[in-house]
Short mmCIF file of C-alpha atoms in Angstrom, two decimals:
data_model
loop_
_atom_site.label_atom_id
_atom_site.label_comp_id
_atom_site.label_asym_id
_atom_site.label_seq_id
_atom_site.Cartn_x
_atom_site.Cartn_y
_atom_site.Cartn_z
CA ARG I 666 -3.90 -9.86 7.12
CA PHE I 667 -1.23 -9.49 9.80
CA GLN I 668 -1.94 -5.73 9.88
CA ILE I 669 -5.66 -6.15 10.47
CA GLN I 670 -5.54 -8.11 13.74
CA ARG I 671 -6.43 -6.07 16.80
CA GLY I 672 -4.33 -7.36 19.67
CA LYS I 673 -4.23 -10.63 21.62
CA THR I 674 -7.95 -10.51 22.46
CA ASP I 675 -8.82 -10.67 18.77
CA PRO I 676 -9.98 -14.21 17.94
CA THR I 677 -8.08 -13.97 14.66
CA SER I 678 -4.90 -12.82 16.38
CA TYR I 679 -1.60 -14.13 15.02
CA LYS I 680 1.39 -14.55 17.32
CA SER I 681 3.93 -13.70 14.63
CA LEU I 682 4.26 -13.38 10.88
CA GLY I 683 5.28 -17.05 10.72
CA ASP I 684 2.23 -18.04 12.77
CA CYS I 685 0.07 -16.01 10.38
CA PHE I 686 1.45 -17.96 7.40
CA ARG I 687 0.96 -21.31 9.15
CA THR I 688 -2.59 -20.50 10.28
CA ILE I 689 -3.72 -19.33 6.85
CA PHE I 690 -2.20 -22.45 5.24
CA GLN I 691 -3.86 -24.78 7.75
CA ARG I 692 -7.30 -23.11 7.62
CA GLU I 693 -7.51 -21.97 4.02
CA GLY I 694 -4.90 -23.95 2.09
CA LEU I 695 -2.24 -22.75 -0.32
CA LEU I 696 -4.72 -20.72 -2.35
CA GLY I 697 -5.49 -18.71 0.79
CA PHE I 698 -2.30 -16.77 0.13
CA TYR I 699 -3.64 -15.67 -3.25
CA LYS I 700 -6.93 -14.18 -2.14
CA GLY I 701 -7.49 -10.79 -3.71
CA ILE I 702 -4.81 -11.35 -6.38
CA LEU I 703 -6.91 -10.07 -9.30
CA PRO I 704 -7.41 -6.43 -8.15
CA PRO I 705 -3.67 -5.66 -7.81
CA ILE I 706 -3.00 -7.37 -11.16
CA LEU I 707 -5.65 -5.21 -12.82
CA ALA I 708 -4.35 -2.09 -11.06
CA GLU I 709 -0.65 -2.67 -11.71
CA THR I 710 -0.46 -1.34 -15.29
CA PRO I 711 -2.44 1.90 -14.73
CA LYS I 712 -0.70 2.34 -11.36
CA ARG I 713 2.81 2.25 -12.86
CA ALA I 714 1.77 4.40 -15.81
CA VAL I 715 0.26 7.05 -13.53
CA LYS I 716 3.21 6.96 -11.09
CA PHE I 717 5.98 7.63 -13.60
CA PHE I 718 4.01 9.79 -16.07
CA THR I 719 2.73 12.16 -13.39
CA PHE I 720 6.14 12.25 -11.69
CA GLU I 721 7.68 13.56 -14.90
CA GLN I 722 4.85 16.08 -15.38
CA TYR I 723 5.06 17.39 -11.81
CA LYS I 724 8.84 17.59 -12.15
CA LYS I 725 8.47 19.74 -15.28
CA LEU I 726 5.94 22.00 -13.57
CA LEU I 727 8.21 22.43 -10.57
CA GLY I 728 11.03 23.41 -12.88
CA TYR I 729 9.29 26.76 -13.27
CA ALA I 730 9.24 27.25 -9.50
CA SER I 731 13.04 27.42 -9.20
CA LEU I 732 13.10 24.87 -6.36
CA PRO I 733 16.32 23.10 -5.36
CA PRO I 734 16.57 19.81 -7.32
CA GLY I 735 16.34 17.68 -4.17
CA LEU I 736 13.15 19.35 -3.01
CA ALA I 737 11.67 19.31 -6.53
CA PHE I 738 12.14 15.52 -6.79
CA ALA I 739 10.49 14.98 -3.39
CA VAL I 740 7.51 17.25 -4.15
CA ALA I 741 7.06 15.69 -7.60
CA GLY I 742 7.12 12.28 -5.93
CA LEU I 743 4.47 13.41 -3.45
CA GLY I 744 2.25 14.63 -6.27
CA SER I 745 2.65 11.42 -8.26
CA GLY I 746 1.86 9.34 -5.16
CA LEU I 747 -1.32 11.28 -4.40
CA THR I 748 -2.48 10.91 -8.01
CA GLU I 749 -1.61 7.21 -8.02
CA ALA I 750 -3.59 6.65 -4.81
CA VAL I 751 -6.81 7.92 -6.38
CA VAL I 752 -6.44 5.33 -9.14
CA VAL I 753 -5.57 2.32 -6.97
CA ASN I 754 -7.79 2.86 -3.92
CA PRO I 755 -10.95 1.13 -5.29
CA PHE I 756 -8.81 -1.89 -6.19
CA GLU I 757 -7.35 -1.85 -2.66
CA VAL I 758 -10.82 -1.87 -1.08
CA VAL I 759 -11.81 -4.96 -3.07
CA LYS I 760 -8.47 -6.64 -2.40
CA VAL I 761 -8.56 -6.13 1.39
CA THR I 762 -12.18 -7.28 1.56
CA LEU I 763 -11.31 -10.50 -0.24
CA GLN I 764 -8.15 -11.08 1.80
CA THR I 765 -9.96 -10.76 5.12
CA ASN I 766 -12.54 -13.34 4.08
CA GLN I 767 -11.49 -16.47 5.99
CA ASN I 768 -13.56 -18.88 3.95
CA ALA I 769 -11.81 -21.24 1.58
CA PHE I 770 -10.59 -19.70 -1.66
CA THR I 771 -13.20 -21.57 -3.70
CA GLU I 772 -16.03 -20.39 -1.42
CA GLN I 773 -15.40 -16.66 -1.62
CA PRO I 774 -16.95 -14.38 -4.26
CA SER I 775 -15.03 -13.26 -7.33
CA SER I 776 -13.41 -9.82 -7.45
CA PHE I 777 -16.17 -8.46 -9.68
CA VAL I 778 -18.97 -9.83 -7.49
CA GLN I 779 -17.24 -8.43 -4.40
CA ALA I 780 -16.90 -5.01 -6.06
CA GLN I 781 -20.61 -5.05 -6.97
CA GLN I 782 -21.50 -5.93 -3.38
CA ILE I 783 -19.35 -3.10 -2.01
CA ILE I 784 -20.99 -0.61 -4.39
CA LYS I 785 -24.45 -1.95 -3.54
CA THR I 786 -23.99 -1.59 0.23
CA GLY I 787 -21.69 1.43 0.43
CA GLY I 788 -21.78 3.17 -2.92
CA LEU I 789 -18.77 4.75 -4.61
CA GLY I 790 -17.86 7.11 -1.78
CA SER I 791 -16.07 6.94 1.56
CA GLN I 792 -18.27 4.11 2.85
CA GLY I 793 -17.94 2.02 -0.30
CA LEU I 794 -15.47 1.68 -3.13
CA ASN I 795 -13.37 4.65 -1.94
CA LYS I 796 -13.25 3.74 1.72
CA GLY I 797 -9.92 4.65 3.31
CA LEU I 798 -8.89 7.02 0.52
CA THR I 799 -7.14 9.43 2.90
CA ALA I 800 -4.96 6.64 4.28
CA THR I 801 -4.17 5.45 0.74
CA LEU I 802 -3.25 9.01 -0.21
CA GLY I 803 -0.89 9.09 2.76
CA ARG I 804 0.58 5.68 1.96
CA HIS I 805 1.37 6.41 -1.68
CA GLY I 806 2.15 10.10 -1.24
CA VAL I 807 4.68 9.55 1.54
CA PHE I 808 6.24 6.51 -0.15
CA ASN I 809 6.77 8.24 -3.50
CA MET I 810 7.97 11.45 -1.87
CA VAL I 811 10.65 9.64 0.12
CA TYR I 812 11.51 7.14 -2.63
CA PHE I 813 11.95 9.58 -5.52
CA GLY I 814 13.47 12.29 -3.34
CA PHE I 815 16.06 9.94 -1.82
CA TYR I 816 16.75 7.95 -5.01
CA PHE I 817 17.48 10.84 -7.35
CA ASN I 818 19.41 12.87 -4.78
CA VAL I 819 21.68 10.00 -3.79
CA LYS I 820 22.03 8.82 -7.41
CA ASN I 821 23.30 12.26 -8.39
CA VAL I 822 25.79 12.33 -5.52
CA LEU I 823 27.32 8.88 -6.00
CA PRO I 824 29.53 8.83 -9.13
CA VAL I 825 28.54 6.75 -12.14
CA ASN I 826 30.66 3.61 -12.56
CA LYS I 827 32.00 2.74 -16.01
CA ASP I 828 31.79 -0.98 -15.27
CA PRO I 829 28.20 -1.98 -16.23
CA ASN I 830 28.01 -4.60 -13.47
CA LEU I 831 29.10 -2.16 -10.78
CA GLU I 832 26.79 0.50 -12.22
CA PHE I 833 23.90 -1.95 -11.97
CA LEU I 834 24.79 -2.68 -8.34
CA ARG I 835 25.00 1.07 -7.64
CA LYS I 836 21.49 1.70 -8.96
CA PHE I 837 20.14 -1.48 -7.38
CA GLY I 838 21.60 -0.56 -3.98
CA ILE I 839 20.23 2.99 -4.12
CA GLY I 840 16.80 1.68 -5.13
CA LEU I 841 16.84 -0.93 -2.36
CA VAL I 842 17.73 1.60 0.33
CA SER I 843 15.22 4.12 -1.05
CA GLY I 844 12.41 1.58 -1.03
CA THR I 845 13.29 0.34 2.46
CA ILE I 846 13.34 3.81 4.00
CA ALA I 847 10.13 4.80 2.20
CA SER I 848 8.38 1.63 3.42
CA ILE I 849 9.45 2.20 7.04
CA ILE I 850 8.10 5.75 6.97
CA ASN I 851 4.81 5.01 5.21
CA ILE I 852 3.83 1.78 7.01
CA PRO I 853 1.61 3.53 9.63
CA PHE I 854 -0.57 4.78 6.76
CA ASP I 855 -0.70 1.24 5.38
CA VAL I 856 -1.84 -0.16 8.73
CA ALA I 857 -4.49 2.56 9.01
CA LYS I 858 -5.68 1.78 5.48
CA SER I 859 -5.99 -1.93 6.26
CA ARG I 860 -7.94 -1.26 9.47
CA ILE I 861 -10.35 1.13 7.74
CA GLN I 862 -10.91 -1.05 4.69
CA GLY I 863 -10.96 -4.33 6.59
CA PRO I 864 -13.69 -5.71 8.87
CA GLN I 865 -14.55 -3.64 11.94
CA PRO I 866 -14.12 -5.27 15.39
CA VAL I 867 -17.85 -5.05 16.18
CA PRO I 868 -20.29 -5.71 13.31
CA GLY I 869 -22.41 -2.65 12.58
CA GLU I 870 -20.12 -0.35 14.57
CA ILE I 871 -17.39 1.67 12.85
CA LYS I 872 -14.30 1.95 15.04
CA TYR I 873 -11.72 2.79 12.40
CA ARG I 874 -13.18 5.71 10.45
CA THR I 875 -10.50 8.23 9.45
CA CYS I 876 -6.77 7.94 8.81
CA PHE I 877 -5.26 9.91 11.67
CA LYS I 878 -7.89 8.88 14.23
CA THR I 879 -7.18 5.26 13.31
CA MET I 880 -3.46 5.86 13.78
CA ALA I 881 -4.14 7.43 17.17
CA THR I 882 -6.36 4.48 18.21
CA VAL I 883 -3.78 1.89 17.14
CA TYR I 884 -1.03 3.79 18.97
CA LYS I 885 -3.13 4.12 22.14
CA GLU I 886 -4.29 0.50 22.25
CA GLU I 887 -1.33 -1.36 20.73
CA GLY I 888 1.69 0.91 20.84
#
């Protein structure tokens, strides 16, 4: 929810991440932190399956293109991220809608009822269950491109350690750095996705419509 606020004039503005946690706890209780938990749980298994299966398939296809290994890993990661985004985006729309509902946890609709309402009012396209797809494509495509490209290139450069504990730390460290860098680079897409899929500032008026226009608006108004 911290990404969806729109500056200090927003009545739901949070002063900091800590203030956001405190406010949600005070207004909505402990269960307020678990709004929208079902969609990501339902999406997690197909998401992981698609991510790693398609990464391997794209990597095999790129093997015929005689690309340098580093570039092949990055492009395969991009392809897997774009494919993954198509699968998870409907779940993200339902999740964000539930998370931005400031009623008590027990008062909000279930994930399935919310999904039916989204389909009823907006359909299955860009105004409904696939709202913000371009931003989700950017979020997952950029993340996987950077993550897989960095992880496999660095892993192949740093020597394997015979000590299993040190080898675990080597892989853990590379994965941690890869994920951190990928998150830093892809976060603008995540903010754009949240703004597009979340409630608009003025009811009935669409301010955040497309990925890059949303990015430009956020940059212009909020830095």
